[in-house]
PDB file of C-alpha atoms in Angstrom:
ATOM      1  CA  ARG A   1      22.192  62.118 -45.659  1.00  0.00           C
ATOM      2  CA  THR A   2      19.761  61.034 -42.972  1.00  0.00           C
ATOM      3  CA  SER A   3      19.144  63.248 -39.879  1.00  0.00           C
ATOM      4  CA  GLY A   4      19.713  59.972 -37.715  1.00  0.00           C
ATOM      5  CA  GLU A   5      23.613  60.065 -38.697  1.00  0.00           C
ATOM      6  CA  LYS A   6      25.855  60.570 -35.539  1.00  0.00           C
ATOM      7  CA  ALA A   7      29.346  61.395 -35.138  1.00  0.00           C
ATOM      8  CA  LEU A   8      31.753  59.564 -33.102  1.00  0.00           C
ATOM      9  CA  GLN A   9      33.839  61.612 -30.663  1.00  0.00           C
ATOM     10  CA  CYS A  10      36.552  61.466 -28.578  1.00  0.00           C
ATOM     11  CA  PRO A  11      38.578  63.898 -26.220  1.00  0.00           C
ATOM     12  CA  GLU A  12      41.005  64.729 -29.558  1.00  0.00           C
ATOM     13  CA  GLY A  13      37.734  65.489 -31.679  1.00  0.00           C
ATOM     14  CA  ARG A  14      35.753  63.713 -34.478  1.00  0.00           C
ATOM     15  CA  LEU A  15      36.471  60.760 -35.652  1.00  0.00           C
ATOM     16  CA  GLY A  16      33.771  59.519 -37.998  1.00  0.00           C
ATOM     17  CA  GLU A  17      30.036  58.886 -38.958  1.00  0.00           C
ATOM     18  CA  MET A  18      28.131  55.510 -37.724  1.00  0.00           C
ATOM     19  CA  THR A  19      25.852  53.876 -39.791  1.00  0.00           C
ATOM     20  CA  ALA A  20      23.526  50.958 -38.236  1.00  0.00           C
ATOM     21  CA  VAL A  21      24.050  47.759 -39.692  1.00  0.00           C
ATOM     22  CA  GLU A  22      21.637  45.594 -37.436  1.00  0.00           C
ATOM     23  CA  VAL A  23      20.110  46.507 -34.026  1.00  0.00           C
ATOM     24  CA  GLY A  24      23.143  47.336 -31.960  1.00  0.00           C
ATOM     25  CA  ILE A  25      25.835  46.840 -34.711  1.00  0.00           C
ATOM     26  CA  VAL A  26      27.154  49.842 -36.245  1.00  0.00           C
ATOM     27  CA  ALA A  27      30.101  50.401 -39.221  1.00  0.00           C
ATOM     28  CA  ILE A  28      32.081  53.472 -38.279  1.00  0.00           C
ATOM     29  CA  LYS A  29      33.214  55.609 -41.413  1.00  0.00           C
ATOM     30  CA  GLY A  30      35.703  58.288 -41.605  1.00  0.00           C
ATOM     31  CA  LEU A  31      34.661  61.758 -42.229  1.00  0.00           C
ATOM     32  CA  PHE A  32      37.645  62.709 -44.578  1.00  0.00           C
ATOM     33  CA  SER A  33      38.960  59.574 -45.521  1.00  0.00           C
ATOM     34  CA  GLY A  34      35.727  57.888 -46.606  1.00  0.00           C
ATOM     35  CA  ARG A  35      37.105  54.330 -45.364  1.00  0.00           C
ATOM     36  CA  TYR A  36      35.509  52.358 -43.032  1.00  0.00           C
ATOM     37  CA  LEU A  37      37.053  51.740 -39.196  1.00  0.00           C
ATOM     38  CA  ALA A  38      37.973  47.811 -38.821  1.00  0.00           C
ATOM     39  CA  MET A  39      39.749  45.951 -36.698  1.00  0.00           C
ATOM     40  CA  ASN A  40      41.750  42.424 -37.601  1.00  0.00           C
ATOM     41  CA  LYS A  41      42.301  39.500 -35.828  1.00  0.00           C
ATOM     42  CA  ARG A  42      45.477  40.699 -34.178  1.00  0.00           C
ATOM     43  CA  GLY A  43      43.479  43.267 -32.444  1.00  0.00           C
ATOM     44  CA  ARG A  44      44.830  46.249 -34.578  1.00  0.00           C
ATOM     45  CA  LEU A  45      42.503  49.136 -35.927  1.00  0.00           C
ATOM     46  CA  TYR A  46      42.710  50.013 -39.530  1.00  0.00           C
ATOM     47  CA  ALA A  47      41.171  51.720 -42.491  1.00  0.00           C
ATOM     48  CA  SER A  48      39.446  49.584 -44.911  1.00  0.00           C
ATOM     49  CA  GLU A  49      38.448  51.165 -48.276  1.00  0.00           C
ATOM     50  CA  SER A  50      35.785  48.592 -48.375  1.00  0.00           C
ATOM     51  CA  TYR A  51      33.014  47.269 -46.118  1.00  0.00           C
ATOM     52  CA  ASN A  52      33.629  43.685 -44.586  1.00  0.00           C
ATOM     53  CA  ALA A  53      32.832  41.852 -41.235  1.00  0.00           C
ATOM     54  CA  GLU A  54      36.014  43.232 -39.675  1.00  0.00           C
ATOM     55  CA  CYS A  55      34.049  46.567 -39.955  1.00  0.00           C
ATOM     56  CA  GLU A  56      31.213  45.689 -37.755  1.00  0.00           C
ATOM     57  CA  PHE A  57      31.362  46.985 -33.985  1.00  0.00           C
ATOM     58  CA  VAL A  58      28.704  46.046 -31.123  1.00  0.00           C
ATOM     59  CA  GLU A  59      27.791  49.528 -29.628  1.00  0.00           C
ATOM     60  CA  ARG A  60      26.694  49.381 -26.361  1.00  0.00           C
ATOM     61  CA  ILE A  61      25.556  52.641 -24.178  1.00  0.00           C
ATOM     62  CA  HIS A  62      27.115  53.322 -20.761  1.00  0.00           C
ATOM     63  CA  GLU A  63      25.536  55.751 -18.227  1.00  0.00           C
ATOM     64  CA  LEU A  64      26.427  59.526 -18.665  1.00  0.00           C
ATOM     65  CA  GLY A  65      26.126  59.154 -22.395  1.00  0.00           C
ATOM     66  CA  TYR A  66      29.477  57.369 -23.237  1.00  0.00           C
ATOM     67  CA  ASN A  67      29.315  54.631 -25.855  1.00  0.00           C
ATOM     68  CA  THR A  68      32.010  51.607 -26.510  1.00  0.00           C
ATOM     69  CA  TYR A  69      32.525  49.846 -29.540  1.00  0.00           C
ATOM     70  CA  ALA A  70      33.647  46.269 -29.376  1.00  0.00           C
ATOM     71  CA  SER A  71      34.353  44.125 -32.418  1.00  0.00           C
ATOM     72  CA  ARG A  72      31.600  41.828 -33.591  1.00  0.00           C
ATOM     73  CA  LEU A  73      34.213  39.365 -35.252  1.00  0.00           C
ATOM     74  CA  TYR A  74      37.011  39.015 -32.657  1.00  0.00           C
ATOM     75  CA  ARG A  75      37.324  38.278 -28.935  1.00  0.00           C
ATOM     76  CA  THR A  76      39.338  36.618 -26.306  1.00  0.00           C
ATOM     77  CA  VAL A  77      38.121  33.263 -25.982  1.00  0.00           C
ATOM     78  CA  PRO A  78      39.219  31.551 -22.411  1.00  0.00           C
ATOM     79  CA  SER A  79      41.009  28.094 -22.532  1.00  0.00           C
ATOM     80  CA  GLY A  80      41.709  25.725 -19.971  1.00  0.00           C
ATOM     81  CA  PRO A  81      39.750  23.174 -17.753  1.00  0.00           C
ATOM     82  CA  GLY A  82      37.378  25.595 -16.497  1.00  0.00           C
ATOM     83  CA  ALA A  83      36.761  27.513 -19.286  1.00  0.00           C
ATOM     84  CA  GLN A  84      33.615  25.791 -20.572  1.00  0.00           C
ATOM     85  CA  ARG A  85      32.189  26.332 -17.090  1.00  0.00           C
ATOM     86  CA  GLN A  86      32.775  30.377 -17.194  1.00  0.00           C
ATOM     87  CA  PRO A  87      30.984  31.682 -20.633  1.00  0.00           C
ATOM     88  CA  SER A  88      30.908  34.882 -19.202  1.00  0.00           C
ATOM     89  CA  ALA A  89      34.971  34.867 -18.998  1.00  0.00           C
ATOM     90  CA  GLU A  90      34.986  35.566 -22.808  1.00  0.00           C
ATOM     91  CA  ARG A  91      36.483  39.131 -23.256  1.00  0.00           C
ATOM     92  CA  LEU A  92      35.635  41.758 -25.776  1.00  0.00           C
ATOM     93  CA  TRP A  93      37.942  43.607 -27.901  1.00  0.00           C
ATOM     94  CA  TYR A  94      37.301  47.635 -28.212  1.00  0.00           C
ATOM     95  CA  VAL A  95      37.953  50.282 -30.069  1.00  0.00           C
ATOM     96  CA  SER A  96      40.275  52.465 -28.326  1.00  0.00           C
ATOM     97  CA  VAL A  97      42.403  55.517 -28.564  1.00  0.00           C
ATOM     98  CA  ASN A  98      45.039  56.638 -26.330  1.00  0.00           C
ATOM     99  CA  GLY A  99      45.658  60.007 -24.992  1.00  0.00           C
ATOM    100  CA  LYS A 100      48.191  61.028 -27.830  1.00  0.00           C
ATOM    101  CA  GLY A 101      45.182  59.877 -30.292  1.00  0.00           C
ATOM    102  CA  ARG A 102      46.961  56.640 -31.306  1.00  0.00           C
ATOM    103  CA  PRO A 103      45.063  53.350 -31.627  1.00  0.00           C
ATOM    104  CA  ARG A 104      45.073  50.618 -29.063  1.00  0.00           C
ATOM    105  CA  ARG A 105      44.962  46.929 -29.564  1.00  0.00           C
ATOM    106  CA  GLY A 106      41.754  45.620 -28.949  1.00  0.00           C
ATOM    107  CA  PHE A 107      42.825  42.620 -26.810  1.00  0.00           C
ATOM    108  CA  LYS A 108      44.279  45.018 -24.456  1.00  0.00           C
ATOM    109  CA  THR A 109      41.434  47.277 -23.833  1.00  0.00           C
ATOM    110  CA  ARG A 110      38.283  47.228 -21.235  1.00  0.00           C
ATOM    111  CA  ARG A 111      34.998  48.708 -21.710  1.00  0.00           C
ATOM    112  CA  THR A 112      35.882  50.773 -18.463  1.00  0.00           C
ATOM    113  CA  GLN A 113      38.894  52.638 -19.576  1.00  0.00           C
ATOM    114  CA  LYS A 114      38.453  56.027 -20.424  1.00  0.00           C
ATOM    115  CA  SER A 115      40.449  55.440 -23.811  1.00  0.00           C
ATOM    116  CA  SER A 116      37.466  53.142 -24.666  1.00  0.00           C
ATOM    117  CA  LEU A 117      34.685  55.671 -23.942  1.00  0.00           C
ATOM    118  CA  PHE A 118      33.249  57.750 -26.815  1.00  0.00           C
ATOM    119  CA  LEU A 119      30.786  60.599 -27.140  1.00  0.00           C
ATOM    120  CA  PRO A 120      28.275  60.045 -30.096  1.00  0.00           C
ATOM    121  CA  ARG A 121      26.128  63.289 -31.165  1.00  0.00           C
ATOM    122  CA  VAL A 122      23.431  63.829 -34.076  1.00  0.00           C
ATOM    123  CA  LEU A 123      24.903  65.924 -36.886  1.00  0.00           C
ATOM    124  CA  ASP A 124      22.895  69.027 -37.512  1.00  0.00           C
ATOM    125  CA  HIS A 125      22.853  71.372 -40.793  1.00  0.00           C
ATOM    126  CA  LYS A 126      25.659  73.291 -39.421  1.00  0.00           C
ATOM    127  CA  ASP A 127      27.895  70.165 -39.022  1.00  0.00           C
ATOM    128  CA  HIS A 128      27.299  68.852 -42.689  1.00  0.00           C
ATOM    129  CA  GLU A 129      28.488  72.435 -43.868  1.00  0.00           C
ATOM    130  CA  MET A 130      31.827  72.206 -42.033  1.00  0.00           C
ATOM    131  CA  VAL A 131      32.481  68.789 -42.936  1.00  0.00           C
ATOM    132  CA  ARG A 132      31.992  69.745 -46.640  1.00  0.00           C
ATOM    133  CA  LEU A 133      34.027  73.041 -46.169  1.00  0.00           C
ATOM    134  CA  LEU A 134      36.929  70.890 -44.427  1.00  0.00           C
ATOM    135  CA  GLN A 135      36.776  68.244 -47.348  1.00  0.00           C
ATOM    136  CA  SER A 136      37.010  70.702 -49.975  1.00  0.00           C
ATOM    137  CA  GLU A 137      40.088  72.601 -48.264  1.00  0.00           C
ATOM    138  CA  ALA A 138      41.808  69.280 -47.639  1.00  0.00           C
ATOM    139  CA  GLY A 139      40.996  68.347 -51.372  1.00  0.00           C
ATOM    140  CA  LEU A 140      42.845  71.688 -52.428  1.00  0.00           C
ATOM    141  CA  ARG A 141      45.715  71.042 -50.094  1.00  0.00           C
ATOM    142  CA  SER A 142      46.282  67.342 -51.250  1.00  0.00           C
ATOM    143  CA  GLY A 143      47.473  69.139 -54.973  1.00  0.00           C
ATOM    144  CA  LEU A 144      50.135  70.730 -53.432  1.00  0.00           C
ATOM    145  CA  PRO A 145      53.762  69.241 -53.177  1.00  0.00           C
ATOM    146  CA  GLY A 146      54.449  68.091 -49.508  1.00  0.00           C
ATOM    147  CA  PRO A 147      57.319  69.424 -47.649  1.00  0.00           C
ATOM    148  CA  PRO A 148      60.976  68.343 -49.160  1.00  0.00           C
ATOM    149  CA  GLY A 149      62.645  64.949 -47.968  1.00  0.00           C
ATOM    150  CA  LYS A 150      59.328  64.221 -46.239  1.00  0.00           C
ATOM    151  CA  GLY A 151      59.255  60.362 -45.884  1.00  0.00           C
ATOM    152  CA  THR A 152      62.681  60.154 -47.625  1.00  0.00           C
ATOM    153  CA  ARG A 153      64.603  59.148 -44.433  1.00  0.00           C
ATOM    154  CA  PRO A 154      65.821  55.370 -44.619  1.00  0.00           C
ATOM    155  CA  ARG A 155      65.215  53.564 -41.367  1.00  0.00           C
ATOM    156  CA  ARG A 156      67.603  52.683 -38.658  1.00  0.00           C
ATOM    157  CA  GLN A 157      69.250  49.489 -38.713  1.00  0.00           C
ATOM    158  CA  ARG A 158      69.559  47.526 -35.251  1.00  0.00           C
ATOM    159  CA  LYS A 159      73.247  47.210 -34.001  1.00  0.00           C
ATOM    160  CA  GLN A 160      74.667  43.698 -33.971  1.00  0.00           C
ATOM    161  CA  SER A 161      75.566  42.649 -30.449  1.00  0.00           C
ATOM    162  CA  ARG A 162      79.033  41.458 -30.075  1.00  0.00           C
ATOM    163  CA  GLY A 163      80.018  38.326 -28.258  1.00  0.00           C
ATOM    164  CA  GLY A 164      77.537  35.802 -29.253  1.00  0.00           C
ATOM    165  CA  ARG A 165      75.005  34.578 -26.531  1.00  0.00           C
ATOM    166  CA  VAL A 166      74.102  31.177 -26.484  1.00  0.00           C
TER     167      VAL A 166
END
């Protein structure tokens, strides 16, 4: 590990570590899962087992130390008669996590929203030790069986409406 590694943080805690791919382009890897954060063509965040183009994000540093991460691959391209005259109308899709810790879809985000702002910090020696300790504890817990009946509940079916609408 290099001393230049950074951990990505949001108000809920640590998300992952960043690796520079190019100048201003980063890949974000989960601390515990070992998977890369990626955004698909529908703007959904997912964990990719292998590194690919969807894992690349443009890092932008804002005032007060906050950073935003926009998909390098996907963005909203304006359409219509005046679209070619306004190249700045193109909108980037940002990594965003809501107050409950759930990801938001990229095309619904703006760089100024709180949910899109993250605090990167450089990892020191104590942080690496803590990560190793938590990873070893997680490994021990993964060998134990889960609670009974977890994940076996069938999905609810939609009710059929009476009286057909035309």
